[in-house]
Amino acid sequence: MKAAIYQGKKDIQMGELPTPHAGRNDVVIQNLYAGICGSDVAVYNEGTETGRKIQSGGEFGHEMVSRVVEVGANVTDFKVGDRVYPYPLLARGDPKYAGDLGGFSEYILVPNAKLNQQLYLVPDAISDRVAAMIEPFTVGTCAARHGHPHKGENAIVYGAGTIGLAAATALKFFGMKEVLVIDQSDFRLGIAQKLGFKTFNNQNGHVKENAIQQLGSSRGLHGECPNAAVYIDAVGRNEILQDFLDFGTIDSRFVTVGINNHQVSLDFLELIYSSKSLGGSGGYRPQDVHTVLQIMSQQNEQLDQIITKEVDWAHLEQGIQAATDVNHHLKVLVNYHVN
């Protein structure tokens, strides 16, 4: 089978590995589309010292939609031809493979496959292209859920990449009134606008003043501030946390999902007297998969706008380079051209 092996910074070996076959309790899946994640882009451009869980010397890629092609004799939950989403933490039988699942390989062996554990069935209402984004949407949805959103509240999301837009989509799905998406790519902000979000390029001014203008004002510990109860950092910058500390409302919540390796300094009295909450969100949970399948079933055509390029398997590196260009691309997919 075709297989892409990550060897290190700007070094991917495109070759072949033995095609797996199912044991009595196993399933073999064939990838239809694979998404290029920001973590794939980061390790390609910068190496493994980025906080991303991708290792050198093995298969990689962890965003995909697949088709069952072989079923073990004892497996009753699946049949050949089923479209499935492989749950990265469990699909290979060991959570350490979550970032190295094999989305950039042609086939994957799923041991001891069970419905809604290792594999989830993909509803017919979701296209193959959109289904390839289930994994990043579960990450964004998990972050949104960690913000404890309430109906009628507003939110600010930093980052108009796939995970940021997924978080914004989930916040609206959970009943939040308005979501303001902050980014420095007008191209990506244009897509966010098409999805129905308010937007602002923070190269053009101060977030606080613009957010007050777009979301209205509320009160914080130090006076007027934007009327936003939830702040989500899908970028990974200390400056974003500082925005929240400077002008988050009383009882507001901050969730970081963007990878950030830098240390921060906190004034806990500030947090105490403003009753603010800080938290992180890593990965996803089974409930997030079910939520995303609901969202995508309802918004398939709209969410397809996030996808800006497809490449075939042989041009994976070209796809990663395209995904690096935030001013011209958003989600880039590998299309296996399976009929």
mmCIF file of N, CA and C in Angstrom, residues 22-140:
data_model
loop_
_atom_site.group_PDB
_atom_site.id
_atom_site.type_symbol
_atom_site.label_atom_id
_atom_site.label_comp_id
_atom_site.label_asym_id
_atom_site.label_seq_id
_atom_site.Cartn_x
_atom_site.Cartn_y
_atom_site.Cartn_z
ATOM 1 N N ALA A 22 -7.216 -8.131 7.973
ATOM 2 C CA ALA A 22 -7.977 -8.199 9.218
ATOM 3 C C ALA A 22 -7.865 -9.559 9.879
ATOM 4 N N GLY A 23 -7.615 -9.549 11.198
ATOM 5 C CA GLY A 23 -7.788 -10.759 11.993
ATOM 6 C C GLY A 23 -9.269 -10.965 12.283
ATOM 7 N N ARG A 24 -9.595 -11.930 13.096
ATOM 8 C CA ARG A 24 -10.989 -12.297 13.311
ATOM 9 C C ARG A 24 -11.803 -11.173 13.962
ATOM 10 N N ASN A 25 -11.148 -10.318 14.740
ATOM 11 C CA ASN A 25 -11.860 -9.245 15.447
ATOM 12 C C ASN A 25 -11.568 -7.860 14.871
ATOM 13 N N ASP A 26 -10.937 -7.826 13.705
ATOM 14 C CA ASP A 26 -10.415 -6.565 13.189
ATOM 15 C C ASP A 26 -11.171 -6.090 11.951
ATOM 16 N N VAL A 27 -10.876 -4.847 11.594
ATOM 17 C CA VAL A 27 -11.395 -4.230 10.380
ATOM 18 C C VAL A 27 -10.235 -3.541 9.672
ATOM 19 N N VAL A 28 -10.227 -3.603 8.364
ATOM 20 C CA VAL A 28 -9.281 -2.815 7.570
ATOM 21 C C VAL A 28 -10.075 -1.729 6.858
ATOM 22 N N ILE A 29 -9.577 -0.500 6.962
ATOM 23 C CA ILE A 29 -10.234 0.631 6.310
ATOM 24 C C ILE A 29 -9.312 1.220 5.248
ATOM 25 N N GLN A 30 -9.933 1.754 4.207
ATOM 26 C CA GLN A 30 -9.216 2.420 3.118
ATOM 27 C C GLN A 30 -9.557 3.900 3.189
ATOM 28 N N ASN A 31 -8.558 4.748 3.234
ATOM 29 C CA ASN A 31 -8.799 6.176 3.370
ATOM 30 C C ASN A 31 -9.340 6.770 2.069
ATOM 31 N N LEU A 32 -10.383 7.599 2.194
ATOM 32 C CA LEU A 32 -10.998 8.281 1.060
ATOM 33 C C LEU A 32 -10.434 9.693 0.915
ATOM 34 N N TYR A 33 -10.454 10.434 2.003
ATOM 35 C CA TYR A 33 -9.857 11.762 2.082
ATOM 36 C C TYR A 33 -9.112 11.862 3.406
ATOM 37 N N ALA A 34 -8.005 12.590 3.390
ATOM 38 C CA ALA A 34 -7.287 12.895 4.629
ATOM 39 C C ALA A 34 -7.058 14.401 4.688
ATOM 40 N N GLY A 35 -7.267 14.982 5.842
ATOM 41 C CA GLY A 35 -7.018 16.399 6.026
ATOM 42 C C GLY A 35 -5.598 16.651 6.498
ATOM 43 N N ILE A 36 -5.031 17.761 6.053
ATOM 44 C CA ILE A 36 -3.715 18.189 6.518
ATOM 45 C C ILE A 36 -3.924 19.108 7.704
ATOM 46 N N CYS A 37 -3.484 18.669 8.876
ATOM 47 C CA CYS A 37 -3.691 19.383 10.133
ATOM 48 C C CYS A 37 -2.597 20.435 10.335
ATOM 49 N N GLY A 38 -2.903 21.428 11.161
ATOM 50 C CA GLY A 38 -1.891 22.411 11.522
ATOM 51 C C GLY A 38 -0.685 21.771 12.179
ATOM 52 N N SER A 39 -0.887 20.665 12.899
ATOM 53 C CA SER A 39 0.250 19.979 13.515
ATOM 54 C C SER A 39 1.124 19.319 12.454
ATOM 55 N N ASP A 40 0.517 18.814 11.372
ATOM 56 C CA ASP A 40 1.300 18.262 10.259
ATOM 57 C C ASP A 40 2.149 19.357 9.625
ATOM 58 N N VAL A 41 1.544 20.518 9.440
ATOM 59 C CA VAL A 41 2.261 21.658 8.873
ATOM 60 C C VAL A 41 3.420 22.069 9.787
ATOM 61 N N ALA A 42 3.154 22.112 11.100
ATOM 62 C CA ALA A 42 4.171 22.551 12.052
ATOM 63 C C ALA A 42 5.371 21.609 12.090
ATOM 64 N N VAL A 43 5.116 20.309 12.159
ATOM 65 C CA VAL A 43 6.259 19.388 12.243
ATOM 66 C C VAL A 43 6.994 19.300 10.914
ATOM 67 N N TYR A 44 6.286 19.508 9.805
ATOM 68 C CA TYR A 44 6.965 19.517 8.510
ATOM 69 C C TYR A 44 7.918 20.713 8.424
ATOM 70 N N ASN A 45 7.440 21.864 8.847
ATOM 71 C CA ASN A 45 8.237 23.084 8.716
ATOM 72 C C ASN A 45 9.251 23.292 9.833
ATOM 73 N N GLU A 46 8.963 22.758 11.041
ATOM 74 C CA GLU A 46 9.779 23.087 12.211
ATOM 75 C C GLU A 46 10.377 21.875 12.915
ATOM 76 N N GLY A 47 9.942 20.667 12.590
ATOM 77 C CA GLY A 47 10.426 19.487 13.292
ATOM 78 C C GLY A 47 9.517 19.109 14.441
ATOM 79 N N THR A 48 9.935 18.131 15.220
ATOM 80 C CA THR A 48 9.078 17.561 16.254
ATOM 81 C C THR A 48 9.073 18.332 17.567
ATOM 82 N N GLU A 49 9.940 19.321 17.719
ATOM 83 C CA GLU A 49 10.008 20.070 18.979
ATOM 84 C C GLU A 49 8.989 21.209 19.003
ATOM 85 N N THR A 50 7.742 20.875 18.696
ATOM 86 C CA THR A 50 6.707 21.900 18.602
ATOM 87 C C THR A 50 5.554 21.642 19.561
ATOM 88 N N GLY A 51 5.649 20.594 20.357
ATOM 89 C CA GLY A 51 4.543 20.255 21.242
ATOM 90 C C GLY A 51 3.506 19.364 20.585
ATOM 91 N N ARG A 52 3.690 19.055 19.297
ATOM 92 C CA ARG A 52 2.753 18.181 18.594
ATOM 93 C C ARG A 52 3.159 16.726 18.761
ATOM 94 N N LYS A 53 2.159 15.845 18.842
ATOM 95 C CA LYS A 53 2.437 14.432 19.100
ATOM 96 C C LYS A 53 2.576 13.660 17.784
ATOM 97 N N ILE A 54 3.608 14.000 17.042
ATOM 98 C CA ILE A 54 3.952 13.298 15.816
ATOM 99 C C ILE A 54 5.422 12.930 15.916
ATOM 100 N N GLN A 55 5.727 11.660 15.669
ATOM 101 C CA GLN A 55 7.084 11.169 15.856
ATOM 102 C C GLN A 55 7.756 10.881 14.520
ATOM 103 N N SER A 56 9.064 10.965 14.494
ATOM 104 C CA SER A 56 9.822 10.645 13.289
ATOM 105 C C SER A 56 9.874 9.136 13.073
ATOM 106 N N GLY A 57 9.890 8.743 11.813
ATOM 107 C CA GLY A 57 10.117 7.351 11.458
ATOM 108 C C GLY A 57 8.875 6.508 11.303
ATOM 109 N N GLY A 58 7.692 7.120 11.351
ATOM 110 C CA GLY A 58 6.474 6.324 11.238
ATOM 111 C C GLY A 58 5.434 6.981 10.353
ATOM 112 N N GLU A 59 4.349 6.244 10.113
ATOM 113 C CA GLU A 59 3.221 6.802 9.370
ATOM 114 C C GLU A 59 2.629 7.967 10.158
ATOM 115 N N PHE A 60 2.020 8.902 9.448
ATOM 116 C CA PHE A 60 1.381 10.016 10.145
ATOM 117 C C PHE A 60 0.129 10.442 9.398
ATOM 118 N N GLY A 61 -0.502 11.504 9.899
ATOM 119 C CA GLY A 61 -1.802 11.918 9.391
ATOM 120 C C GLY A 61 -2.896 11.333 10.281
ATOM 121 N N HIS A 62 -3.815 12.185 10.757
ATOM 122 C CA HIS A 62 -4.813 11.690 11.715
ATOM 123 C C HIS A 62 -6.211 12.251 11.474
ATOM 124 N N GLU A 63 -6.394 12.970 10.358
ATOM 125 C CA GLU A 63 -7.720 13.465 10.000
ATOM 126 C C GLU A 63 -8.163 12.733 8.741
ATOM 127 N N MET A 64 -9.198 11.906 8.835
ATOM 128 C CA MET A 64 -9.613 11.205 7.628
ATOM 129 C C MET A 64 -11.040 10.695 7.703
ATOM 130 N N VAL A 65 -11.572 10.413 6.545
ATOM 131 C CA VAL A 65 -12.798 9.641 6.414
ATOM 132 C C VAL A 65 -12.419 8.419 5.584
ATOM 133 N N SER A 66 -12.953 7.277 5.959
ATOM 134 C CA SER A 66 -12.478 6.023 5.382
ATOM 135 C C SER A 66 -13.645 5.118 5.006
ATOM 136 N N ARG A 67 -13.297 4.039 4.317
ATOM 137 C CA ARG A 67 -14.290 3.047 3.922
ATOM 138 C C ARG A 67 -13.824 1.667 4.375
ATOM 139 N N VAL A 68 -14.732 0.887 4.933
ATOM 140 C CA VAL A 68 -14.404 -0.472 5.364
ATOM 141 C C VAL A 68 -14.206 -1.345 4.121
ATOM 142 N N VAL A 69 -13.052 -2.030 4.067
ATOM 143 C CA VAL A 69 -12.773 -2.895 2.916
ATOM 144 C C VAL A 69 -12.577 -4.355 3.310
ATOM 145 N N GLU A 70 -12.381 -4.618 4.607
ATOM 146 C CA GLU A 70 -12.216 -6.007 5.059
ATOM 147 C C GLU A 70 -12.688 -6.110 6.504
ATOM 148 N N VAL A 71 -13.465 -7.154 6.789
ATOM 149 C CA VAL A 71 -14.066 -7.337 8.104
ATOM 150 C C VAL A 71 -13.736 -8.735 8.621
ATOM 151 N N GLY A 72 -13.254 -8.810 9.864
ATOM 152 C CA GLY A 72 -12.948 -10.098 10.467
ATOM 153 C C GLY A 72 -14.200 -10.928 10.740
ATOM 154 N N ALA A 73 -14.007 -12.220 10.885
ATOM 155 C CA ALA A 73 -15.129 -13.153 11.021
ATOM 156 C C ALA A 73 -16.002 -12.875 12.232
ATOM 157 N N ASN A 74 -15.426 -12.328 13.302
ATOM 158 C CA ASN A 74 -16.194 -12.090 14.530
ATOM 159 C C ASN A 74 -16.811 -10.687 14.611
ATOM 160 N N VAL A 75 -16.568 -9.864 13.617
ATOM 161 C CA VAL A 75 -17.040 -8.480 13.650
ATOM 162 C C VAL A 75 -18.466 -8.393 13.125
ATOM 163 N N THR A 76 -19.346 -7.822 13.917
ATOM 164 C CA THR A 76 -20.756 -7.686 13.513
ATOM 165 C C THR A 76 -21.199 -6.232 13.376
ATOM 166 N N ASP A 77 -20.391 -5.292 13.867
ATOM 167 C CA ASP A 77 -20.803 -3.889 13.848
ATOM 168 C C ASP A 77 -20.625 -3.219 12.490
ATOM 169 N N PHE A 78 -19.816 -3.798 11.607
ATOM 170 C CA PHE A 78 -19.488 -3.151 10.348
ATOM 171 C C PHE A 78 -19.587 -4.134 9.193
ATOM 172 N N LYS A 79 -19.783 -3.570 8.003
ATOM 173 C CA LYS A 79 -19.768 -4.373 6.786
ATOM 174 C C LYS A 79 -18.922 -3.662 5.739
ATOM 175 N N VAL A 80 -18.443 -4.398 4.759
ATOM 176 C CA VAL A 80 -17.645 -3.818 3.694
ATOM 177 C C VAL A 80 -18.468 -2.736 2.994
ATOM 178 N N GLY A 81 -17.845 -1.581 2.795
ATOM 179 C CA GLY A 81 -18.517 -0.467 2.139
ATOM 180 C C GLY A 81 -18.961 0.628 3.083
ATOM 181 N N ASP A 82 -19.034 0.338 4.386
ATOM 182 C CA ASP A 82 -19.425 1.368 5.350
ATOM 183 C C ASP A 82 -18.418 2.515 5.331
ATOM 184 N N ARG A 83 -18.941 3.749 5.344
ATOM 185 C CA ARG A 83 -18.062 4.913 5.547
ATOM 186 C C ARG A 83 -17.905 5.133 7.041
ATOM 187 N N VAL A 84 -16.681 5.341 7.467
ATOM 188 C CA VAL A 84 -16.417 5.439 8.897
ATOM 189 C C VAL A 84 -15.437 6.567 9.202
ATOM 190 N N TYR A 85 -15.546 7.053 10.428
ATOM 191 C CA TYR A 85 -14.573 7.977 10.997
ATOM 192 C C TYR A 85 -13.777 7.211 12.043
ATOM 193 N N PRO A 86 -12.464 7.053 11.850
ATOM 194 C CA PRO A 86 -11.636 6.370 12.854
ATOM 195 C C PRO A 86 -11.284 7.314 14.002
ATOM 196 N N TYR A 87 -11.639 6.918 15.213
ATOM 197 C CA TYR A 87 -11.394 7.726 16.406
ATOM 198 C C TYR A 87 -9.927 7.601 16.778
ATOM 199 N N PRO A 88 -9.125 8.667 16.637
ATOM 200 C CA PRO A 88 -7.667 8.536 16.713
ATOM 201 C C PRO A 88 -7.126 7.917 17.997
ATOM 202 N N LEU A 89 -7.741 8.201 19.147
ATOM 203 C CA LEU A 89 -7.205 7.681 20.409
ATOM 204 C C LEU A 89 -7.314 6.166 20.503
ATOM 205 N N LEU A 90 -8.257 5.565 19.785
ATOM 206 C CA LEU A 90 -8.513 4.131 19.934
ATOM 207 C C LEU A 90 -8.310 3.326 18.657
ATOM 208 N N ALA A 91 -8.289 3.980 17.497
ATOM 209 C CA ALA A 91 -8.365 3.244 16.238
ATOM 210 C C ALA A 91 -7.220 2.260 16.029
ATOM 211 N N ARG A 92 -6.019 2.624 16.472
ATOM 212 C CA ARG A 92 -4.880 1.724 16.272
ATOM 213 C C ARG A 92 -4.620 0.825 17.480
ATOM 214 N N GLY A 93 -5.479 0.953 18.504
ATOM 215 C CA GLY A 93 -5.337 0.092 19.673
ATOM 216 C C GLY A 93 -4.415 0.642 20.737
ATOM 217 N N ASP A 94 -3.883 1.859 20.528
ATOM 218 C CA ASP A 94 -2.968 2.465 21.492
ATOM 219 C C ASP A 94 -3.050 3.981 21.321
ATOM 220 N N PRO A 95 -3.378 4.733 22.395
ATOM 221 C CA PRO A 95 -3.513 6.189 22.278
ATOM 222 C C PRO A 95 -2.272 6.908 21.767
ATOM 223 N N LYS A 96 -1.096 6.278 21.880
ATOM 224 C CA LYS A 96 0.125 6.955 21.436
ATOM 225 C C LYS A 96 0.124 7.184 19.925
ATOM 226 N N TYR A 97 -0.758 6.475 19.198
ATOM 227 C CA TYR A 97 -0.834 6.635 17.754
ATOM 228 C C TYR A 97 -1.839 7.709 17.327
ATOM 229 N N ALA A 98 -2.394 8.455 18.279
ATOM 230 C CA ALA A 98 -3.438 9.428 17.938
ATOM 231 C C ALA A 98 -2.972 10.440 16.900
ATOM 232 N N GLY A 99 -1.721 10.863 16.984
ATOM 233 C CA GLY A 99 -1.203 11.817 16.008
ATOM 234 C C GLY A 99 -0.532 11.157 14.824
ATOM 235 N N ASP A 100 -0.333 9.866 14.906
ATOM 236 C CA ASP A 100 0.357 9.107 13.855
ATOM 237 C C ASP A 100 -0.529 7.977 13.343
ATOM 238 N N LEU A 101 -1.790 8.290 13.125
ATOM 239 C CA LEU A 101 -2.778 7.252 12.836
ATOM 240 C C LEU A 101 -2.548 6.576 11.498
ATOM 241 N N GLY A 102 -2.043 7.299 10.527
ATOM 242 C CA GLY A 102 -1.829 6.725 9.204
ATOM 243 C C GLY A 102 -2.767 7.275 8.152
ATOM 244 N N GLY A 103 -3.227 8.513 8.366
ATOM 245 C CA GLY A 103 -4.132 9.119 7.400
ATOM 246 C C GLY A 103 -3.487 9.361 6.048
ATOM 247 N N PHE A 104 -2.155 9.433 6.016
ATOM 248 C CA PHE A 104 -1.461 9.636 4.752
ATOM 249 C C PHE A 104 -0.941 8.314 4.188
ATOM 250 N N SER A 105 -1.519 7.225 4.672
ATOM 251 C CA SER A 105 -1.300 5.904 4.093
ATOM 252 C C SER A 105 -2.620 5.418 3.500
ATOM 253 N N GLU A 106 -2.537 4.436 2.634
ATOM 254 C CA GLU A 106 -3.732 4.015 1.900
ATOM 255 C C GLU A 106 -4.699 3.207 2.753
ATOM 256 N N TYR A 107 -4.160 2.331 3.622
ATOM 257 C CA TYR A 107 -5.005 1.456 4.440
ATOM 258 C C TYR A 107 -4.565 1.519 5.897
ATOM 259 N N ILE A 108 -5.500 1.224 6.803
ATOM 260 C CA ILE A 108 -5.215 1.167 8.232
ATOM 261 C C ILE A 108 -5.893 -0.066 8.813
ATOM 262 N N LEU A 109 -5.152 -0.811 9.617
ATOM 263 C CA LEU A 109 -5.733 -1.925 10.374
ATOM 264 C C LEU A 109 -6.299 -1.389 11.682
ATOM 265 N N VAL A 110 -7.564 -1.685 11.941
ATOM 266 C CA VAL A 110 -8.232 -1.281 13.178
ATOM 267 C C VAL A 110 -8.504 -2.537 13.996
ATOM 268 N N PRO A 111 -7.699 -2.806 15.022
ATOM 269 C CA PRO A 111 -7.885 -4.035 15.804
ATOM 270 C C PRO A 111 -9.079 -3.924 16.751
ATOM 271 N N ASN A 112 -9.747 -5.051 16.947
ATOM 272 C CA ASN A 112 -10.864 -5.130 17.908
ATOM 273 C C ASN A 112 -11.876 -4.006 17.689
ATOM 274 N N ALA A 113 -12.273 -3.832 16.444
ATOM 275 C CA ALA A 113 -13.111 -2.702 16.057
ATOM 276 C C ALA A 113 -14.523 -2.833 16.604
ATOM 277 N N LYS A 114 -14.973 -1.763 17.274
ATOM 278 C CA LYS A 114 -16.335 -1.714 17.812
ATOM 279 C C LYS A 114 -16.969 -0.387 17.430
ATOM 280 N N LEU A 115 -18.284 -0.424 17.218
ATOM 281 C CA LEU A 115 -19.037 0.755 16.835
ATOM 282 C C LEU A 115 -19.013 1.796 17.946
ATOM 283 N N ASN A 116 -18.794 3.046 17.560
ATOM 284 C CA ASN A 116 -18.759 4.191 18.480
ATOM 285 C C ASN A 116 -17.643 4.091 19.517
ATOM 286 N N GLN A 117 -16.652 3.299 19.207
ATOM 287 C CA GLN A 117 -15.431 3.275 20.004
ATOM 288 C C GLN A 117 -14.236 3.512 19.067
ATOM 289 N N GLN A 118 -13.818 2.456 18.354
ATOM 290 C CA GLN A 118 -12.735 2.649 17.390
ATOM 291 C C GLN A 118 -13.217 3.354 16.111
ATOM 292 N N LEU A 119 -14.453 3.044 15.704
ATOM 293 C CA LEU A 119 -14.987 3.569 14.452
ATOM 294 C C LEU A 119 -16.409 4.082 14.652
ATOM 295 N N TYR A 120 -16.714 5.200 13.975
ATOM 296 C CA TYR A 120 -18.063 5.771 13.975
ATOM 297 C C TYR A 120 -18.585 5.763 12.542
ATOM 298 N N LEU A 121 -19.843 5.393 12.360
ATOM 299 C CA LEU A 121 -20.453 5.450 11.039
ATOM 300 C C LEU A 121 -20.734 6.906 10.667
ATOM 301 N N VAL A 122 -20.458 7.256 9.420
ATOM 302 C CA VAL A 122 -20.655 8.621 8.937
ATOM 303 C C VAL A 122 -22.015 8.717 8.258
ATOM 304 N N PRO A 123 -22.901 9.591 8.708
ATOM 305 C CA PRO A 123 -24.233 9.726 8.102
ATOM 306 C C PRO A 123 -24.158 10.099 6.619
ATOM 307 N N ASP A 124 -25.156 9.673 5.852
ATOM 308 C CA ASP A 124 -25.193 9.951 4.417
ATOM 309 C C ASP A 124 -25.246 11.438 4.118
ATOM 310 N N ALA A 125 -25.786 12.239 5.042
ATOM 311 C CA ALA A 125 -25.929 13.675 4.807
ATOM 312 C C ALA A 125 -24.594 14.405 4.770
ATOM 313 N N ILE A 126 -23.526 13.745 5.201
ATOM 314 C CA ILE A 126 -22.197 14.366 5.241
ATOM 315 C C ILE A 126 -21.377 13.863 4.053
ATOM 316 N N SER A 127 -20.861 14.775 3.249
ATOM 317 C CA SER A 127 -20.036 14.395 2.103
ATOM 318 C C SER A 127 -18.684 13.873 2.567
ATOM 319 N N ASP A 128 -17.997 13.185 1.655
ATOM 320 C CA ASP A 128 -16.648 12.702 1.980
ATOM 321 C C ASP A 128 -15.725 13.860 2.344
ATOM 322 N N ARG A 129 -15.817 14.954 1.589
ATOM 323 C CA ARG A 129 -14.929 16.100 1.824
ATOM 324 C C ARG A 129 -15.137 16.671 3.224
ATOM 325 N N VAL A 130 -16.361 16.918 3.576
ATOM 326 C CA VAL A 130 -16.638 17.497 4.891
ATOM 327 C C VAL A 130 -16.324 16.498 5.996
ATOM 328 N N ALA A 131 -16.598 15.230 5.757
ATOM 329 C CA ALA A 131 -16.317 14.200 6.767
ATOM 330 C C ALA A 131 -14.831 14.106 7.084
ATOM 331 N N ALA A 132 -13.977 14.508 6.140
ATOM 332 C CA ALA A 132 -12.533 14.496 6.401
ATOM 333 C C ALA A 132 -12.145 15.506 7.470
ATOM 334 N N MET A 133 -13.058 16.406 7.819
ATOM 335 C CA MET A 133 -12.780 17.408 8.859
ATOM 336 C C MET A 133 -13.399 17.042 10.201
ATOM 337 N N ILE A 134 -13.918 15.839 10.355
ATOM 338 C CA ILE A 134 -14.537 15.458 11.631
ATOM 339 C C ILE A 134 -13.546 15.607 12.780
ATOM 340 N N GLU A 135 -12.317 15.127 12.593
ATOM 341 C CA GLU A 135 -11.352 15.159 13.697
ATOM 342 C C GLU A 135 -11.056 16.585 14.172
ATOM 343 N N PRO A 136 -10.672 17.535 13.299
ATOM 344 C CA PRO A 136 -10.438 18.882 13.822
ATOM 345 C C PRO A 136 -11.711 19.519 14.373
ATOM 346 N N PHE A 137 -12.853 19.148 13.832
ATOM 347 C CA PHE A 137 -14.098 19.697 14.373
ATOM 348 C C PHE A 137 -14.380 19.148 15.771
ATOM 349 N N THR A 138 -13.974 17.913 16.048
ATOM 350 C CA THR A 138 -14.150 17.418 17.419
ATOM 351 C C THR A 138 -13.236 18.165 18.381
ATOM 352 N N VAL A 139 -12.032 18.517 17.921
ATOM 353 C CA VAL A 139 -11.105 19.286 18.767
ATOM 354 C C VAL A 139 -11.698 20.656 19.074
ATOM 355 N N GLY A 140 -12.208 21.345 18.040
ATOM 356 C CA GLY A 140 -12.812 22.649 18.242
ATOM 357 C C GLY A 140 -14.070 22.589 19.087
#
